[in-house]
mmCIF file of C-alpha atoms in Angstrom:
data_model
loop_
_atom_site.group_PDB
_atom_site.id
_atom_site.type_symbol
_atom_site.label_atom_id
_atom_site.label_comp_id
_atom_site.label_asym_id
_atom_site.label_seq_id
_atom_site.Cartn_x
_atom_site.Cartn_y
_atom_site.Cartn_z
ATOM 1 C CA PRO E 1 21.892 14.597 -10.680
ATOM 2 C CA MET E 2 19.736 14.686 -7.546
ATOM 3 C CA LEU E 3 20.569 18.342 -7.098
ATOM 4 C CA SER E 4 19.189 19.111 -10.588
ATOM 5 C CA ASP E 5 15.726 18.952 -8.993
ATOM 6 C CA VAL E 6 14.803 22.404 -7.705
ATOM 7 C CA ARG E 7 12.604 20.852 -5.073
ATOM 8 C CA VAL E 8 15.654 19.118 -3.585
ATOM 9 C CA ARG E 9 17.682 22.321 -3.573
ATOM 10 C CA GLN E 10 14.857 24.217 -1.969
ATOM 11 C CA GLY E 11 14.360 21.404 0.518
ATOM 12 C CA VAL E 12 18.057 21.703 1.501
ATOM 13 C CA ALA E 13 17.607 25.456 1.961
ATOM 14 C CA TYR E 14 14.581 25.131 4.222
ATOM 15 C CA CYS E 15 16.257 22.405 6.286
ATOM 16 C CA THR E 16 19.197 24.707 6.915
ATOM 17 C CA ASN E 17 19.124 26.740 10.131
ATOM 18 C CA ARG E 18 21.443 29.565 9.102
ATOM 19 C CA ASP E 19 21.090 31.444 12.339
ATOM 20 C CA ALA E 20 22.388 28.461 14.207
ATOM 21 C CA LEU E 21 25.236 28.127 11.768
ATOM 22 C CA THR E 22 26.155 31.778 12.407
ATOM 23 C CA ALA E 23 25.920 31.281 16.204
ATOM 24 C CA SER E 24 28.291 28.323 15.941
ATOM 25 C CA VAL E 25 31.118 30.490 14.775
ATOM 26 C CA TYR E 26 30.073 33.894 16.170
ATOM 27 C CA GLY E 27 28.821 32.816 19.557
ATOM 28 C CA PHE E 28 29.573 36.274 21.112
ATOM 29 C CA LEU E 29 26.949 38.001 18.905
ATOM 30 C CA THR E 30 23.441 38.716 20.145
ATOM 31 C CA PRO E 31 20.516 37.338 18.090
ATOM 32 C CA ALA E 32 19.908 40.831 16.727
ATOM 33 C CA GLN E 33 23.557 41.136 15.653
ATOM 34 C CA ARG E 34 23.484 37.722 14.041
ATOM 35 C CA GLN E 35 20.388 38.772 12.106
ATOM 36 C CA LEU E 36 22.396 41.600 10.500
ATOM 37 C CA LEU E 37 24.651 38.996 8.952
ATOM 38 C CA MET E 38 21.848 37.203 7.219
ATOM 39 C CA MET E 39 21.466 37.406 3.392
ATOM 40 C CA ASP E 40 18.655 36.275 1.143
ATOM 41 C CA THR E 41 20.417 36.902 -2.165
ATOM 42 C CA PHE E 42 24.059 37.310 -3.279
ATOM 43 C CA LEU E 43 23.849 40.983 -2.104
ATOM 44 C CA PRO E 44 23.727 42.301 1.479
ATOM 45 C CA ASN E 45 20.337 43.671 2.488
ATOM 46 C CA GLU E 46 21.791 47.143 2.765
ATOM 47 C CA HIS E 47 23.203 47.131 -0.774
ATOM 48 C CA TRP E 48 21.712 49.713 -3.184
ATOM 49 C CA ALA E 49 21.000 46.979 -5.631
ATOM 50 C CA HIS E 50 19.391 44.481 -3.213
ATOM 51 C CA ALA E 51 15.839 43.354 -3.734
ATOM 52 C CA THR E 52 14.112 40.991 -1.374
ATOM 53 C CA PRO E 53 13.014 37.994 -3.474
ATOM 54 C CA THR E 54 9.787 35.936 -3.058
ATOM 55 C CA HIS E 55 11.807 32.908 -1.857
ATOM 56 C CA THR E 56 13.805 33.770 1.360
ATOM 57 C CA TYR E 57 14.185 30.303 2.900
ATOM 58 C CA ALA E 58 13.643 30.974 6.555
ATOM 59 C CA TYR E 59 14.299 27.828 8.531
ATOM 60 C CA ASN E 60 11.373 25.560 7.992
ATOM 61 C CA PRO E 61 12.251 21.875 8.124
ATOM 62 C CA THR E 62 8.623 20.783 7.853
ATOM 63 C CA LEU E 63 8.325 22.558 4.456
ATOM 64 C CA GLY E 64 11.719 21.305 3.481
ATOM 65 C CA GLN E 65 10.701 17.671 4.063
ATOM 66 C CA GLN E 66 7.436 18.134 2.188
ATOM 67 C CA LEU E 67 9.428 19.256 -0.931
ATOM 68 C CA LEU E 68 11.698 16.243 -0.625
ATOM 69 C CA ASP E 69 8.633 14.040 -0.355
ATOM 70 C CA GLN E 70 7.273 15.687 -3.533
ATOM 71 C CA ALA E 71 10.583 15.057 -5.276
ATOM 72 C CA GLY E 72 10.267 11.345 -4.583
ATOM 73 C CA TRP E 73 12.740 11.029 -1.747
ATOM 74 C CA ALA E 74 11.050 9.054 1.111
ATOM 75 C CA TYR E 75 11.966 7.206 4.256
ATOM 76 C CA GLN E 76 12.055 3.469 4.049
ATOM 77 C CA PRO E 77 11.332 1.423 7.188
ATOM 78 C CA GLY E 78 14.369 1.479 9.463
ATOM 79 C CA ASP E 79 16.374 3.899 7.289
ATOM 80 C CA ALA E 80 17.915 7.116 8.678
ATOM 81 C CA TYR E 81 18.208 8.695 5.335
ATOM 82 C CA ARG E 82 15.790 9.169 2.474
ATOM 83 C CA SER E 83 15.945 7.214 -0.781
ATOM 84 C CA ASN E 84 14.202 7.253 -4.155
ATOM 85 C CA PRO E 85 12.189 4.307 -5.722
ATOM 86 C CA SER E 86 15.523 3.058 -7.281
ATOM 87 C CA GLY E 87 17.030 2.689 -3.814
ATOM 88 C CA GLN E 88 19.452 5.540 -4.203
ATOM 89 C CA THR E 89 20.184 7.359 -0.923
ATOM 90 C CA LEU E 90 19.692 11.146 -0.827
ATOM 91 C CA GLU E 91 23.276 12.138 -0.168
ATOM 92 C CA PHE E 92 25.876 14.509 -1.650
ATOM 93 C CA SER E 93 29.145 16.006 -0.658
ATOM 94 C CA VAL E 94 30.179 19.612 0.135
ATOM 95 C CA THR E 95 33.832 20.471 -0.696
ATOM 96 C CA THR E 96 35.522 23.244 1.195
ATOM 97 C CA THR E 97 38.890 24.331 2.619
ATOM 98 C CA THR E 98 40.562 23.253 5.823
ATOM 99 C CA SER E 99 39.306 26.398 7.616
ATOM 100 C CA THR E 100 38.306 25.852 11.182
ATOM 101 C CA LEU E 101 35.416 28.214 10.739
ATOM 102 C CA ARG E 102 33.960 26.232 7.873
ATOM 103 C CA GLU E 103 34.734 22.929 9.644
ATOM 104 C CA THR E 104 32.658 24.196 12.592
ATOM 105 C CA TYR E 105 29.557 25.298 10.817
ATOM 106 C CA LEU E 106 29.484 22.411 8.275
ATOM 107 C CA LYS E 107 29.609 19.908 11.195
ATOM 108 C CA LEU E 108 26.351 21.541 12.391
ATOM 109 C CA LEU E 109 24.890 21.687 8.863
ATOM 110 C CA LYS E 110 25.548 18.011 8.414
ATOM 111 C CA ALA E 111 23.457 17.362 11.514
ATOM 112 C CA GLN E 112 20.679 19.704 10.349
ATOM 113 C CA LEU E 113 20.384 18.018 6.982
ATOM 114 C CA ALA E 114 20.482 14.584 8.623
ATOM 115 C CA ALA E 115 17.396 15.562 10.575
ATOM 116 C CA CYS E 116 15.657 15.936 7.206
ATOM 117 C CA GLY E 117 16.908 12.672 5.929
ATOM 118 C CA ILE E 118 19.816 14.066 3.845
ATOM 119 C CA ARG E 119 23.287 12.539 4.236
ATOM 120 C CA LEU E 120 25.955 15.222 3.781
ATOM 121 C CA LYS E 121 29.599 14.295 3.353
ATOM 122 C CA VAL E 122 32.092 17.036 4.203
ATOM 123 C CA ILE E 123 35.272 17.071 2.116
ATOM 124 C CA GLN E 124 38.045 19.459 3.293
ATOM 125 C CA THR E 125 40.825 20.255 0.886
ATOM 126 C CA ALA E 126 43.819 22.589 0.677
ATOM 127 C CA PRO E 127 42.857 26.134 -0.429
ATOM 128 C CA ASP E 128 45.381 25.981 -3.320
ATOM 129 C CA TRP E 129 43.510 22.956 -4.711
ATOM 130 C CA LEU E 130 39.994 24.407 -4.300
ATOM 131 C CA PHE E 131 40.946 27.820 -5.735
ATOM 132 C CA GLY E 132 43.676 26.436 -8.084
ATOM 133 C CA GLN E 133 44.036 27.515 -11.662
ATOM 134 C CA ASP E 134 43.096 24.125 -13.065
ATOM 135 C CA THR E 135 41.655 22.286 -10.079
ATOM 136 C CA GLY E 136 38.681 22.483 -7.761
ATOM 137 C CA LEU E 137 36.156 25.256 -8.465
ATOM 138 C CA VAL E 138 37.326 26.127 -11.953
ATOM 139 C CA ARG E 139 37.005 22.520 -13.073
ATOM 140 C CA ARG E 140 33.676 22.221 -11.277
ATOM 141 C CA ASP E 141 35.187 19.206 -9.466
ATOM 142 C CA PHE E 142 32.576 19.046 -6.690
ATOM 143 C CA GLU E 143 28.980 18.159 -5.981
ATOM 144 C CA SER E 144 28.440 21.225 -3.791
ATOM 145 C CA ALA E 145 30.966 23.654 -2.368
ATOM 146 C CA ALA E 146 31.262 26.144 0.483
ATOM 147 C CA PHE E 147 33.444 29.207 0.135
ATOM 148 C CA ALA E 148 33.404 32.962 0.626
ATOM 149 C CA TRP E 149 33.622 35.897 -1.773
ATOM 150 C CA ILE E 150 34.058 39.627 -1.459
ATOM 151 C CA GLY E 151 31.223 42.075 -2.061
ATOM 152 C CA GLU E 152 31.567 45.252 -4.041
ATOM 153 C CA ALA E 153 29.665 48.491 -4.385
ATOM 154 C CA ASN E 154 29.254 47.681 -8.121
ATOM 155 C CA PRO E 155 27.789 44.109 -7.877
ATOM 156 C CA SER E 156 28.564 43.296 -11.543
ATOM 157 C CA GLY E 157 27.709 39.603 -11.494
ATOM 158 C CA ARG E 158 28.389 38.899 -15.177
ATOM 159 C CA SER E 159 31.396 36.630 -14.391
ATOM 160 C CA LEU E 160 29.433 34.794 -11.694
ATOM 161 C CA TYR E 161 25.938 34.124 -13.175
ATOM 162 C CA GLY E 162 26.039 34.617 -16.922
ATOM 163 C CA CYS E 163 25.118 31.671 -19.118
ATOM 164 C CA ASP E 164 28.323 32.302 -21.165
ATOM 165 C CA VAL E 165 30.774 32.102 -18.304
ATOM 166 C CA ILE E 166 30.210 28.419 -17.154
ATOM 167 C CA PRO E 167 33.642 26.826 -16.968
ATOM 168 C CA ASN E 168 33.748 23.833 -19.359
ATOM 169 C CA PRO E 169 36.218 22.223 -21.829
ATOM 170 C CA ALA E 170 34.827 24.257 -24.725
ATOM 171 C CA THR E 171 35.743 27.514 -23.011
ATOM 172 C CA ALA E 172 39.081 26.193 -21.685
ATOM 173 C CA TRP E 173 37.549 26.247 -18.136
ATOM 174 C CA THR E 174 37.314 30.026 -18.041
ATOM 175 C CA GLY E 175 34.576 31.906 -16.186
ATOM 176 C CA GLN E 176 33.360 31.821 -12.544
ATOM 177 C CA ASN E 177 29.840 30.423 -12.923
ATOM 178 C CA PHE E 178 30.926 27.397 -11.011
ATOM 179 C CA MET E 179 27.296 26.326 -10.418
ATOM 180 C CA GLY E 180 26.635 25.871 -14.144
ATOM 181 C CA TRP E 181 23.513 27.986 -13.748
ATOM 182 C CA CYS E 182 21.911 29.158 -16.975
ATOM 183 C CA ASN E 183 18.579 30.923 -16.634
ATOM 184 C CA ASP E 184 17.706 32.863 -19.839
ATOM 185 C CA THR E 185 15.578 35.410 -17.939
ATOM 186 C CA ALA E 186 18.284 36.018 -15.385
ATOM 187 C CA HIS E 187 20.936 36.280 -18.132
ATOM 188 C CA THR E 188 19.012 38.854 -20.000
ATOM 189 C CA ALA E 189 18.437 40.854 -16.804
ATOM 190 C CA LEU E 190 22.104 40.624 -15.988
ATOM 191 C CA LEU E 191 22.966 42.151 -19.337
ATOM 192 C CA GLN E 192 20.481 44.912 -18.643
ATOM 193 C CA ALA E 193 22.054 45.602 -15.220
ATOM 194 C CA THR E 194 25.703 45.628 -16.426
ATOM 195 C CA GLN E 195 25.453 47.436 -19.873
ATOM 196 C CA THR E 196 23.960 50.687 -18.793
ATOM 197 C CA LEU E 197 24.861 53.567 -16.399
ATOM 198 C CA THR E 198 21.260 54.362 -15.526
ATOM 199 C CA GLN E 199 20.884 53.221 -11.949
ATOM 200 C CA SER E 200 17.062 52.663 -12.149
ATOM 201 C CA THR E 201 17.536 50.381 -15.125
ATOM 202 C CA ARG E 202 20.380 48.536 -13.384
ATOM 203 C CA LEU E 203 18.244 48.121 -10.298
ATOM 204 C CA ALA E 204 15.371 46.655 -12.319
ATOM 205 C CA GLY E 205 17.794 44.158 -13.894
ATOM 206 C CA TYR E 206 19.287 43.137 -10.619
ATOM 207 C CA THR E 207 15.839 42.716 -9.146
ATOM 208 C CA ILE E 208 14.940 40.129 -11.784
ATOM 209 C CA LEU E 209 18.329 38.464 -11.371
ATOM 210 C CA GLN E 210 17.959 38.086 -7.591
ATOM 211 C CA GLU E 211 14.413 36.744 -7.901
ATOM 212 C CA ALA E 212 15.642 34.041 -10.306
ATOM 213 C CA PHE E 213 18.641 33.333 -8.162
ATOM 214 C CA ALA E 214 16.480 32.673 -5.085
ATOM 215 C CA ALA E 215 13.730 30.805 -6.956
ATOM 216 C CA ASP E 216 16.127 28.385 -8.571
ATOM 217 C CA MET E 217 18.097 28.099 -5.232
ATOM 218 C CA ILE E 218 21.411 27.523 -7.052
ATOM 219 C CA SER E 219 23.343 29.001 -4.164
ATOM 220 C CA LEU E 220 22.356 29.579 -0.533
ATOM 221 C CA PRO E 221 24.105 32.525 1.170
ATOM 222 C CA LEU E 222 24.712 31.192 4.697
ATOM 223 C CA PHE E 223 25.858 34.387 6.437
ATOM 224 C CA ARG E 224 28.090 37.442 5.892
ATOM 225 C CA ARG E 225 31.502 37.166 7.461
ATOM 226 C CA LEU E 226 32.005 39.507 10.401
ATOM 227 C CA ALA E 227 34.419 42.501 9.723
ATOM 228 C CA VAL E 228 35.915 44.445 12.589
ATOM 229 C CA HIS E 229 37.203 47.961 12.165
ATOM 230 C CA ALA E 230 39.320 49.978 14.541
ATOM 231 C CA VAL E 231 39.323 53.764 14.159
ATOM 232 C CA ASP E 232 40.701 56.693 16.058
ATOM 233 C CA LEU E 233 38.049 58.513 18.147
ATOM 234 C CA SER E 234 38.913 61.764 16.560
ATOM 235 C CA LEU E 235 38.009 60.547 13.072
ATOM 236 C CA VAL E 236 34.780 62.039 11.812
ATOM 237 C CA GLY E 237 32.630 61.046 8.879
ATOM 238 C CA TYR E 238 33.604 57.387 9.030
ATOM 239 C CA ALA E 239 30.736 55.250 7.707
ATOM 240 C CA PRO E 240 31.810 51.727 6.818
ATOM 241 C CA SER E 241 29.764 49.965 4.180
ATOM 242 C CA PRO E 242 28.643 46.320 4.398
ATOM 243 C CA TYR E 243 29.706 45.694 0.801
ATOM 244 C CA MET E 244 33.160 47.185 0.806
ATOM 245 C CA SER E 245 36.254 45.135 1.812
ATOM 246 C CA ALA E 246 38.838 47.839 2.413
ATOM 247 C CA TYR E 247 39.096 51.531 3.378
#
């Protein structure tokens, strides 16, 4: 329930140093190269449908803590973590796989959030449970979760963010809107973006969707996964796209 407050979710975002998380797993990249992996919506910055939203959540723990204060989570004398007037500690878990990469950056994220008075518990599970047909994500059996997805030239998004694709008993747990996010404005824009072939109309819909996605902070893109391509030097015209997974 504490994550139902948008101020808490935004506070978590501002308290997250995503550049440091990226550096923890891609230490061989330069700061400029790491910056290329940053995302402020569910689409890469180079994607044709990307639109920079008002909320971008650059690392700002001062602002993050102000939002937590406003939401009623304060430090009590001698406490390392924030609590509300009822004495409940500001804590939640993040469920993920046994991936070493995720274990590395989540260890750092735990320390970053602790500096803002948030206790994060990391739960690592087997991939076949997290991505199972009737366990983990599809049953929304988590408080928060960390996982990766594959981008596409056609962003679609209906199965991820539509109000009608939230897994629940009434729908036999179908759909991929694991966050349970239902924003009527975003849903209408999503229909606009996915039910026409006119690119300008689609772009307008995706712009509204990304603005709502960021404002509600229902998901924080941490970084893009690094992709390495090897090609013959005699190959001409090769232009890899940041939102295609195979060639």
